[in-house]
Coordinates of C-alpha atoms in Angstrom, one line a residue:
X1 CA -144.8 -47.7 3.9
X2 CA -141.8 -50.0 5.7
X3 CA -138.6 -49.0 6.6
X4 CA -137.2 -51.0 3.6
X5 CA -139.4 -48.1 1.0
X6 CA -138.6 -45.2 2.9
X7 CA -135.1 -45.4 3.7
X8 CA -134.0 -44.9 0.3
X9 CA -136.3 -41.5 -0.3
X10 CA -135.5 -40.3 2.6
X11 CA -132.7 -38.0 1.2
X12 CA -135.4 -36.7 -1.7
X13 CA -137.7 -36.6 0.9
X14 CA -135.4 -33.7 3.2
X15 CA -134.1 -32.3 -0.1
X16 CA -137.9 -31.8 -1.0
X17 CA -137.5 -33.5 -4.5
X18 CA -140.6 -35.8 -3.9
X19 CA -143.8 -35.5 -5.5
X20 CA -146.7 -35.0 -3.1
X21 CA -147.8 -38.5 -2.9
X22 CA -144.4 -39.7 -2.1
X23 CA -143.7 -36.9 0.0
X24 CA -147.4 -37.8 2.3
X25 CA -146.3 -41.7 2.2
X26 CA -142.5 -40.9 3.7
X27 CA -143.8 -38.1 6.2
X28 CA -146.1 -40.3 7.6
X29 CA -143.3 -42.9 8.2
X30 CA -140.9 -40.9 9.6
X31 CA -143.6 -39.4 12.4
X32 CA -144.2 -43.0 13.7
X33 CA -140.6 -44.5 13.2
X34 CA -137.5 -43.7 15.4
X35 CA -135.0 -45.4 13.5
X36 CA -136.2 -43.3 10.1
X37 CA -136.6 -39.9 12.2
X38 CA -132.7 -40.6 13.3
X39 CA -132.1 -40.9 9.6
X40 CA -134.1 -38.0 8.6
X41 CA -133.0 -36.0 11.4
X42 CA -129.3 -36.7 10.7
X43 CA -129.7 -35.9 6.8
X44 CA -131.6 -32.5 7.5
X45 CA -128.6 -31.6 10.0
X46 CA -125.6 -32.5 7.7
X47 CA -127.5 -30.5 4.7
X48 CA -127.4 -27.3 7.1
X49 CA -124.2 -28.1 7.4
X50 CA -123.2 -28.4 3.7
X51 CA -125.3 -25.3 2.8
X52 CA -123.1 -23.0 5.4
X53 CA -120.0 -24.9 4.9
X54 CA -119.1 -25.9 1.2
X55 CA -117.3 -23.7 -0.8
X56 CA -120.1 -21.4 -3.2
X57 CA -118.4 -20.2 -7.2
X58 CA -119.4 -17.1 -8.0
X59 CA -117.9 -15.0 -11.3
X60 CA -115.2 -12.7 -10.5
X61 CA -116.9 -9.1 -10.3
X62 CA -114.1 -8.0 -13.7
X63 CA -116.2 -11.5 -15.8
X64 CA -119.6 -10.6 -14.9
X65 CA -118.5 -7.0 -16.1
X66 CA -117.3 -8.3 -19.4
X67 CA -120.5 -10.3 -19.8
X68 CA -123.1 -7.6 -19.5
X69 CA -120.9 -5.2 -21.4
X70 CA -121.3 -7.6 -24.2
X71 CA -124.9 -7.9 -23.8
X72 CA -125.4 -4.4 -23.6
X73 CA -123.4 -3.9 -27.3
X74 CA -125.4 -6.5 -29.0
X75 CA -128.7 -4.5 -27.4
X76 CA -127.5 -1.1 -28.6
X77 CA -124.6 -0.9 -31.0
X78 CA -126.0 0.9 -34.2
X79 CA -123.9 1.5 -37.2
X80 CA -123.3 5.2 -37.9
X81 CA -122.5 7.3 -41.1
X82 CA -125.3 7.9 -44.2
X83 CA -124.7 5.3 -47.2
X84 CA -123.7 7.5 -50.4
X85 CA -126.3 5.1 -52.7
X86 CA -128.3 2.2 -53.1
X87 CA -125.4 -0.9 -53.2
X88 CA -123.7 1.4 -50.1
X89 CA -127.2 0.9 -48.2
X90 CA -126.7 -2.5 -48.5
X91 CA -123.7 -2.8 -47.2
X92 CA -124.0 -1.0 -44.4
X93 CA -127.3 -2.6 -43.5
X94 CA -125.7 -5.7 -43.7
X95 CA -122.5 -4.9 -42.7
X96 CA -124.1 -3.7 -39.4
X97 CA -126.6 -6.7 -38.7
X98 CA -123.2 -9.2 -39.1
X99 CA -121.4 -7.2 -36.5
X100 CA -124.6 -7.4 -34.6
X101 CA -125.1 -11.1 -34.9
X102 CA -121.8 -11.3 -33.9
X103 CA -121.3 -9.3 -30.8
X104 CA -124.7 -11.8 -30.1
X105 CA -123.0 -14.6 -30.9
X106 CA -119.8 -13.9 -28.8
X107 CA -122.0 -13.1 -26.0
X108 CA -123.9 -16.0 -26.3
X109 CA -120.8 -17.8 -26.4
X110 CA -119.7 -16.4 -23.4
X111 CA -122.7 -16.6 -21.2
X112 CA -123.0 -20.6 -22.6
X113 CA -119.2 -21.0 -21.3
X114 CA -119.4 -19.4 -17.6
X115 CA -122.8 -21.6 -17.0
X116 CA -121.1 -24.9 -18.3
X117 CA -118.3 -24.5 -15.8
X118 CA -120.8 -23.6 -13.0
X119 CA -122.6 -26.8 -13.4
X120 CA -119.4 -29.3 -13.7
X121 CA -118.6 -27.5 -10.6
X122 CA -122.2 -27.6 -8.8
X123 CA -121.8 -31.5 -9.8
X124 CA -118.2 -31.9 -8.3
X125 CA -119.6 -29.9 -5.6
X126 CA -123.0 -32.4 -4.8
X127 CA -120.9 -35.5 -5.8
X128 CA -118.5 -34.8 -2.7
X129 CA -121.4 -33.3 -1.2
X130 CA -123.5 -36.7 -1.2
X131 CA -120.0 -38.9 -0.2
X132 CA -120.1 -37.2 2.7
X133 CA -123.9 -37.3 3.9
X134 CA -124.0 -41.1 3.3
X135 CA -120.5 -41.9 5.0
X136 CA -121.7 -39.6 8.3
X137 CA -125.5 -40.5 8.3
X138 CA -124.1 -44.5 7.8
X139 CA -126.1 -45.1 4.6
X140 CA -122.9 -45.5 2.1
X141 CA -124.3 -48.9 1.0
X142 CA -128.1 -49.9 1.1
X143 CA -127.3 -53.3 -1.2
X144 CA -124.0 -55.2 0.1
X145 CA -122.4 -57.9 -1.5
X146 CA -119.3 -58.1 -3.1
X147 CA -121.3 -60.3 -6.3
X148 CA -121.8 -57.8 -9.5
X149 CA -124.5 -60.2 -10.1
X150 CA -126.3 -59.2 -7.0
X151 CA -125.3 -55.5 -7.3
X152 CA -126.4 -54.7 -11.0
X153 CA -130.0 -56.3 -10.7
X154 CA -130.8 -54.4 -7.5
X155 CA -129.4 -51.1 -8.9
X156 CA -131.4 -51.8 -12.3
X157 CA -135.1 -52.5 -11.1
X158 CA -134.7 -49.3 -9.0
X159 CA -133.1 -47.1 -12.2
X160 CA -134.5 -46.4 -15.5
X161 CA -130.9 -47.5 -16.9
X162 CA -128.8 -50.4 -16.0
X163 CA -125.2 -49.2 -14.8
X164 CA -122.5 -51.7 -15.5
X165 CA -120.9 -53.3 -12.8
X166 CA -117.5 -54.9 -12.0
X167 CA -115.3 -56.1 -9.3
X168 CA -111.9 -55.4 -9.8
X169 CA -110.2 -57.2 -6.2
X170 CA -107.6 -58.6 -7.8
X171 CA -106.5 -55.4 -8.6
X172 CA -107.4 -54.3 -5.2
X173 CA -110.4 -52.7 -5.3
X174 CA -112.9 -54.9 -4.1
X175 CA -116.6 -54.7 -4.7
X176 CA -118.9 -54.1 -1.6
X177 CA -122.1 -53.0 -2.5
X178 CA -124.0 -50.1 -3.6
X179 CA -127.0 -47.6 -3.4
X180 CA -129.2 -45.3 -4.7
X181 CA -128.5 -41.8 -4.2
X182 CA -129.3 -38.3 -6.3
X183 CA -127.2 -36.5 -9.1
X184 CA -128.4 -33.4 -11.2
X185 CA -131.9 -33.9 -9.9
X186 CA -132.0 -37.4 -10.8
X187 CA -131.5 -40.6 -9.2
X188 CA -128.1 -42.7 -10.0
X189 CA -126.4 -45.6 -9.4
X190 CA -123.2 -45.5 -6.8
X191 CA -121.1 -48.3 -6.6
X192 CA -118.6 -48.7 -3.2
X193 CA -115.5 -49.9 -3.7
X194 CA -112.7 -50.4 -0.8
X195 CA -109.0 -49.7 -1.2
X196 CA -106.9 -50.7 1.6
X197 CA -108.4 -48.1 4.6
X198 CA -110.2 -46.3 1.9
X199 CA -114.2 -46.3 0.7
X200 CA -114.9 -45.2 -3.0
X201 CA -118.2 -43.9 -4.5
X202 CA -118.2 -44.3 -7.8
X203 CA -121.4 -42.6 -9.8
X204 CA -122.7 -44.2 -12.7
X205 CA -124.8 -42.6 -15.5
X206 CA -126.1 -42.6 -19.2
X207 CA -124.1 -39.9 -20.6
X208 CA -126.2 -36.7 -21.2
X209 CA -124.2 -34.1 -23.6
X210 CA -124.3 -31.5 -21.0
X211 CA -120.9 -30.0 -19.6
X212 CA -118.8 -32.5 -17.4
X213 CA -116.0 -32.2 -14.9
X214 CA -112.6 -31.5 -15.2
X215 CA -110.9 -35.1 -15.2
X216 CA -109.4 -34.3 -11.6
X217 CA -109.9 -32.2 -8.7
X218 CA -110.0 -31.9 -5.5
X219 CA -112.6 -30.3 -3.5
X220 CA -112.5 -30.6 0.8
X221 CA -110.4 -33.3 0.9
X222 CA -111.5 -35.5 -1.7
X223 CA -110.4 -36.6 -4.6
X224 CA -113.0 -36.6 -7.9
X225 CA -111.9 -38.0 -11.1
X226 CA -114.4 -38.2 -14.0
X227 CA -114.4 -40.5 -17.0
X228 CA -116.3 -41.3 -20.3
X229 CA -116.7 -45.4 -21.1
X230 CA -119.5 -47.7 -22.7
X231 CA -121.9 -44.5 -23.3
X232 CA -121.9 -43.9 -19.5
X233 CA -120.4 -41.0 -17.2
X234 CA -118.4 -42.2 -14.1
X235 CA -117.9 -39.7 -11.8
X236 CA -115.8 -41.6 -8.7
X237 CA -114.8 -39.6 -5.4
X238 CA -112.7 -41.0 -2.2
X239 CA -109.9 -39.2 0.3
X240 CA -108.0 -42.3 -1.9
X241 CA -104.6 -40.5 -4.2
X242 CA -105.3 -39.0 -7.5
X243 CA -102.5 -41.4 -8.9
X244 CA -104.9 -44.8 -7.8
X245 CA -108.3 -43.6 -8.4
X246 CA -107.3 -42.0 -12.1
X247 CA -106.3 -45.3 -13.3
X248 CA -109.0 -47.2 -11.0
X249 CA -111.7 -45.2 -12.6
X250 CA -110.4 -45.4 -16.4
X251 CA -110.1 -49.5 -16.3
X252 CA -114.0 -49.4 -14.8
X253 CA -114.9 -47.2 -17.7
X254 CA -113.0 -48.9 -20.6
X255 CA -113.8 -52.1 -18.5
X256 CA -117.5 -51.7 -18.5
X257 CA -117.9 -52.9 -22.0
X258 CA -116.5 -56.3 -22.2
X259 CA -118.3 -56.9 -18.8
X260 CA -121.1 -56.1 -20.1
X261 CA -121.0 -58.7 -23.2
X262 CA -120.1 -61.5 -20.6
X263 CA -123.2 -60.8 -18.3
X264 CA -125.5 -61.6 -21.7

């Protein structure tokens, strides 16, 4: 293995998200190469540095109360009183089964709703999380050009999806590469953008159903804006204002489309 394979697993590799093969061939690299230890080394340091320093969501102690209360009801609540006949058995059987099924169901619903917020946040959270490695260990772009028709056909051969790419300089934000980086477990296209003094990693993937981001916040510093555009989820962050990278983010979205038809 080069340094031109093993650069971009080295982040799976310290994150331990490599199969065993993979994880042999990139080991094995890294004990003979300086330049790849460096990387490695720098990586492993900033992720001790993430896991002590960025901010952890845990339920409020009066939620995870109200949860298990819940729980327990649907585990234990039994109707009470005798039935005076047959059609009064049957009521109360049934009677008691819907409340059952319910107090299930609004548990269910509740559980459902605390663990979709806590993975739009965990992916806030590892979106800023991975701006940050690959601005400090100097790996923001791996392919740089400012030509979508570079970008796009070195993002797709690497992806099992082909992320649409524009360059919107004339509005200010110019193209300047990209790279391959993780989301969610799973690799994804980034696309770098520069505005002014600032650098923008924008995330592209196939929308998946599960439970997305609020459409702005800010976490450490950074700005993170999602959108929803040509069956694709863009998740862009940058220390860039809310009021440019909304609308930034929105025109790549709604954008993507048409781009797409001219590149065919």
């Amino acid at each position: 293995m080069n340094c031109a394979a093993a650069l971009p697993l080295i982040s799976a590799f310290a994150d331990g998200e490599l199969d065993v093969l993979r994880g042999h061939s990139v080991r094995k690299h890294v004990a003979g190469c300086a330049a790849c230890a460096a990387e490695y080394e720098n990586i492993r340091l900033l992720s001790t540095r993430l896991r002590d320093e960025a901010p952890r969501f845990v339920a409020s102690p009066a939620l995870q109360s109200r949860v298990r209360a819940a729980l327990h009801r649907a585990e234990t609540e039994q109707p009470v009183g005798k039935p005076r006949r047959v059609a009064g058995t049957r009521s109360w059987f049934f009677g008691g089964a819907f409340a059952g099924c319910a107090a299930t169901v609004l548990a269910w619903f509740m559980v459902t709703a605390l663990l979709q917020w806590h993975a739009s946040e965990d992916l806030v959270a590892e979106a800023v999380a991975m701006h940050v490695r690959a601005t400090l260990g100097n790996h923001l772009i791996e392919i740089v050009s400012t030509d979508r028709h570079t970008v796009k056909p070195w993002l797709s051969a690497r992806l099992d999806y082909s992320p649409p790419v524009q360059d919107l300089a004339e509005a200010g934000f110019a193209l300047a590469g990209g790279r391959l980086d993780y989301l969610d477990g799973r690799p994804v296209a980034v696309l770098v953008y520069r505005y002014r003094l600032h650098m923008i990693d924008v995330f592209v993937r196939p929308e998946t159903g599960h439970a997305t981001p609020a459409a702005l916040r800010t976490l450490r510093g950074f700005n993170v804006v999602h959108a929803s555009g040509s069956g694709m989820e863009w998740l862009a962050v940058s220390d860039a204002g809310s009021d440019v990278l909304s609308p930034f983010l929105q025109q790549l979205a709604q954008g993507s489309a048409s781009t797409a038809s001219e590149a065919r």
